[in-house]
Amino acid sequence: MDTQQGHGLATAEFTPPALISRDESESRGMVAIRDAMPTYVKELIAGGVAGGFAKTVVAPLERIKILYQTGYGNFQSIGVLRSLHCILKKEGFRGFYKGNGASVIRVVPYAALHFMTYEQYRRWILEYYPWASPSAAVDLFAGSMDGGTIVSYTYPLNLARTKLAYRFQHLKGFCPMLG
């Protein structure tokens, strides 16, 4: 669709429906659905997809971190690269993603709610307290409310993720540095 600038207003060129290709009309239908969605639904979807993707990308390092934190098998003394090598050798590529399903299940609602609730709290503060102009204090309060809301909903899933990631097959014989 071409637009022409005229006297500060953008005017759209009209294309009769009979001249629109099927592919173009389908893409317009998707745009119409997206435009019809409320803002909070868009924020939920965007936050969930971004959070799930990011958590999956860092899953191998997250697994090593949990093994370090729990002190399982002297992982703290061999370093990250050797830990990754030991997991790959003993459990294969899938071993890097042990506990990732629970992690993604936890982070998708967390990220989705985080995106949405922060903006909702911020809008409510600015709407109901007109004297509160957009500032760092408003952002801090909205973020605090958002954080409390999110943690209360996702803590049980975080606990399940940690328990699943802690499970590890014994590495004796595969990684001599673990004893």
Tab-separated table of C-alpha atoms in Angstrom:
chain	number	residue	atom	x	y	z
A	1	MET	CA	0.000	0.000	0.000
A	2	ASP	CA	1.566	3.288	-1.074
A	3	THR	CA	1.149	6.414	0.981
A	4	GLN	CA	1.431	9.953	-0.190
A	5	GLN	CA	2.285	12.824	2.086
A	6	GLY	CA	0.039	15.806	1.675
A	7	HIS	CA	-0.366	18.794	3.957
A	8	GLY	CA	0.881	16.861	7.005
A	9	LEU	CA	-1.648	14.016	6.581
A	10	ALA	CA	-0.901	10.570	5.193
A	11	THR	CA	-3.416	9.341	2.645
A	12	ALA	CA	-3.595	5.688	1.614
A	13	GLU	CA	-3.999	4.536	-1.943
A	14	PHE	CA	-7.118	2.369	-2.339
A	15	THR	CA	-6.838	-1.114	-3.891
A	16	PRO	CA	-10.159	-2.770	-4.781
A	17	PRO	CA	-10.618	-6.165	-3.036
A	18	ALA	CA	-10.857	-7.975	-6.398
A	19	LEU	CA	-7.256	-6.918	-7.233
A	20	ILE	CA	-5.749	-8.176	-3.956
A	21	SER	CA	-3.968	-11.518	-4.247
A	22	ARG	CA	-4.834	-14.381	-1.904
A	23	ASP	CA	-1.426	-14.195	-0.157
A	24	GLU	CA	-1.803	-10.469	0.389
A	25	SER	CA	-5.339	-10.841	1.774
A	26	GLU	CA	-4.181	-13.601	4.149
A	27	SER	CA	-1.368	-11.401	5.435
A	28	ARG	CA	-3.847	-8.565	5.853
A	29	GLY	CA	-6.062	-10.948	7.853
A	30	MET	CA	-3.164	-11.734	10.179
A	31	VAL	CA	-2.455	-8.032	10.578
A	32	ALA	CA	-6.135	-7.440	11.346
A	33	ILE	CA	-6.098	-10.166	14.031
A	34	ARG	CA	-2.912	-8.761	15.570
A	35	ASP	CA	-4.291	-5.226	15.507
A	36	ALA	CA	-7.550	-6.392	17.091
A	37	MET	CA	-5.755	-7.991	20.059
A	38	PRO	CA	-5.648	-5.962	23.256
A	39	THR	CA	-2.229	-4.657	24.244
A	40	TYR	CA	-1.964	-6.922	27.277
A	41	VAL	CA	-2.435	-10.038	25.095
A	42	LYS	CA	0.358	-8.886	22.767
A	43	GLU	CA	2.571	-8.299	25.815
A	44	LEU	CA	1.781	-11.776	27.160
A	45	ILE	CA	2.627	-13.464	23.857
A	46	ALA	CA	5.808	-11.463	23.220
A	47	GLY	CA	7.077	-11.978	26.749
A	48	GLY	CA	6.369	-15.700	26.746
A	49	VAL	CA	8.038	-16.393	23.413
A	50	ALA	CA	11.111	-14.303	24.236
A	51	GLY	CA	11.484	-15.858	27.679
A	52	GLY	CA	11.143	-19.450	26.442
A	53	PHE	CA	13.661	-18.933	23.655
A	54	ALA	CA	16.203	-17.233	25.912
A	55	LYS	CA	15.938	-19.938	28.592
A	56	THR	CA	16.468	-22.703	26.035
A	57	VAL	CA	19.567	-20.995	24.615
A	58	VAL	CA	21.261	-20.760	28.025
A	59	ALA	CA	20.043	-24.151	29.338
A	60	PRO	CA	23.462	-25.902	29.236
A	61	LEU	CA	25.071	-23.166	31.320
A	62	GLU	CA	22.074	-23.131	33.657
A	63	ARG	CA	22.513	-26.867	34.226
A	64	ILE	CA	26.193	-26.396	35.083
A	65	LYS	CA	25.296	-23.543	37.425
A	66	ILE	CA	22.850	-25.721	39.338
A	67	LEU	CA	25.398	-28.531	39.614
A	68	TYR	CA	27.965	-25.992	40.899
A	69	GLN	CA	25.525	-24.543	43.423
A	70	THR	CA	24.542	-27.900	44.806
A	71	GLY	CA	28.149	-29.111	44.956
A	72	TYR	CA	27.291	-32.361	43.212
A	73	GLY	CA	30.255	-34.513	42.164
A	74	ASN	CA	32.942	-31.875	42.737
A	75	PHE	CA	31.816	-29.950	39.676
A	76	GLN	CA	33.122	-26.789	41.331
A	77	SER	CA	36.713	-27.974	40.968
A	78	ILE	CA	36.773	-28.914	37.264
A	79	GLY	CA	35.509	-25.752	35.554
A	80	VAL	CA	32.770	-25.023	33.069
A	81	LEU	CA	34.299	-26.537	29.931
A	82	ARG	CA	35.219	-29.824	31.617
A	83	SER	CA	31.775	-29.952	33.215
A	84	LEU	CA	30.149	-29.520	29.807
A	85	HIS	CA	32.431	-32.211	28.393
A	86	CYS	CA	31.568	-34.644	31.222
A	87	ILE	CA	27.842	-34.131	30.772
A	88	LEU	CA	28.154	-34.601	27.007
A	89	LYS	CA	30.196	-37.785	27.444
A	90	LYS	CA	27.944	-39.372	30.084
A	91	GLU	CA	24.456	-38.181	29.161
A	92	GLY	CA	24.810	-37.014	25.576
A	93	PHE	CA	23.516	-33.794	24.074
A	94	ARG	CA	20.139	-34.177	25.794
A	95	GLY	CA	21.906	-34.057	29.156
A	96	PHE	CA	22.470	-30.326	28.676
A	97	TYR	CA	18.726	-29.809	28.621
A	98	LYS	CA	17.783	-31.924	31.648
A	99	GLY	CA	15.306	-29.832	33.613
A	100	ASN	CA	14.875	-27.383	30.730
A	101	GLY	CA	11.248	-28.384	30.119
A	102	ALA	CA	10.308	-27.381	33.656
A	103	SER	CA	12.460	-24.273	33.292
A	104	VAL	CA	10.671	-23.201	30.111
A	105	ILE	CA	7.280	-23.999	31.650
A	106	ARG	CA	8.297	-21.730	34.533
A	107	VAL	CA	9.829	-18.913	32.502
A	108	VAL	CA	7.137	-18.589	29.812
A	109	PRO	CA	4.411	-17.533	32.251
A	110	TYR	CA	6.998	-15.553	34.246
A	111	ALA	CA	8.187	-13.540	31.250
A	112	ALA	CA	4.677	-13.169	29.834
A	113	LEU	CA	3.271	-11.946	33.140
A	114	HIS	CA	6.313	-9.758	33.721
A	115	PHE	CA	5.856	-7.940	30.423
A	116	MET	CA	2.162	-7.477	31.009
A	117	THR	CA	1.903	-6.766	34.740
A	118	TYR	CA	4.645	-4.157	34.827
A	119	GLU	CA	2.895	-2.125	32.130
A	120	GLN	CA	-0.519	-2.643	33.739
A	121	TYR	CA	0.684	-1.528	37.174
A	122	ARG	CA	2.421	1.472	35.612
A	123	ARG	CA	-0.722	2.468	33.682
A	124	TRP	CA	-2.898	2.059	36.792
A	125	ILE	CA	-0.585	4.202	38.920
A	126	LEU	CA	-0.528	6.964	36.337
A	127	GLU	CA	-4.304	6.735	35.801
A	128	TYR	CA	-5.428	6.681	39.440
A	129	TYR	CA	-2.781	9.075	40.761
A	130	PRO	CA	-2.693	11.885	38.209
A	131	TRP	CA	-0.221	13.853	40.318
A	132	ALA	CA	2.317	11.015	39.832
A	133	SER	CA	4.048	11.844	36.580
A	134	PRO	CA	6.121	9.186	34.811
A	135	SER	CA	9.326	8.960	36.824
A	136	ALA	CA	11.837	6.555	38.308
A	137	ALA	CA	9.727	6.327	41.483
A	138	VAL	CA	6.650	5.219	39.514
A	139	ASP	CA	8.762	2.690	37.595
A	140	LEU	CA	10.266	1.394	40.849
A	141	PHE	CA	6.866	0.959	42.474
A	142	ALA	CA	5.367	-0.694	39.377
A	143	GLY	CA	8.389	-3.009	39.148
A	144	SER	CA	8.114	-3.920	42.832
A	145	MET	CA	4.437	-4.785	42.498
A	146	ASP	CA	5.201	-6.703	39.311
A	147	GLY	CA	7.989	-8.703	40.958
A	148	GLY	CA	5.830	-9.708	43.913
A	149	THR	CA	3.020	-10.798	41.623
A	150	ILE	CA	5.293	-12.866	39.393
A	151	VAL	CA	7.191	-14.665	42.154
A	152	SER	CA	3.993	-15.714	43.916
A	153	TYR	CA	2.831	-17.468	40.743
A	154	THR	CA	6.098	-19.022	39.524
A	155	TYR	CA	7.954	-20.116	42.687
A	156	PRO	CA	6.559	-23.698	42.682
A	157	LEU	CA	7.735	-24.186	39.087
A	158	ASN	CA	11.194	-22.832	39.959
A	159	LEU	CA	11.494	-25.389	42.748
A	160	ALA	CA	10.506	-28.220	40.381
A	161	ARG	CA	13.064	-27.046	37.798
A	162	THR	CA	15.872	-27.081	40.357
A	163	LYS	CA	14.963	-30.582	41.539
A	164	LEU	CA	14.898	-31.935	37.971
A	165	ALA	CA	18.182	-30.296	36.995
A	166	TYR	CA	19.892	-31.657	40.149
A	167	ARG	CA	19.376	-35.245	39.067
A	168	PHE	CA	22.626	-36.454	37.567
A	169	GLN	CA	23.871	-39.881	36.618
A	170	HIS	CA	27.018	-40.894	38.464
A	171	LEU	CA	30.101	-39.966	36.435
A	172	LYS	CA	32.677	-42.267	38.048
A	173	GLY	CA	34.788	-43.772	35.286
A	174	PHE	CA	33.756	-41.197	32.686
A	175	CYS	CA	35.287	-38.169	34.359
A	176	PRO	CA	38.307	-39.179	36.443
A	177	MET	CA	38.650	-35.676	37.845
A	178	LEU	CA	35.337	-36.202	39.692
A	179	GLY	CA	36.724	-39.150	41.651
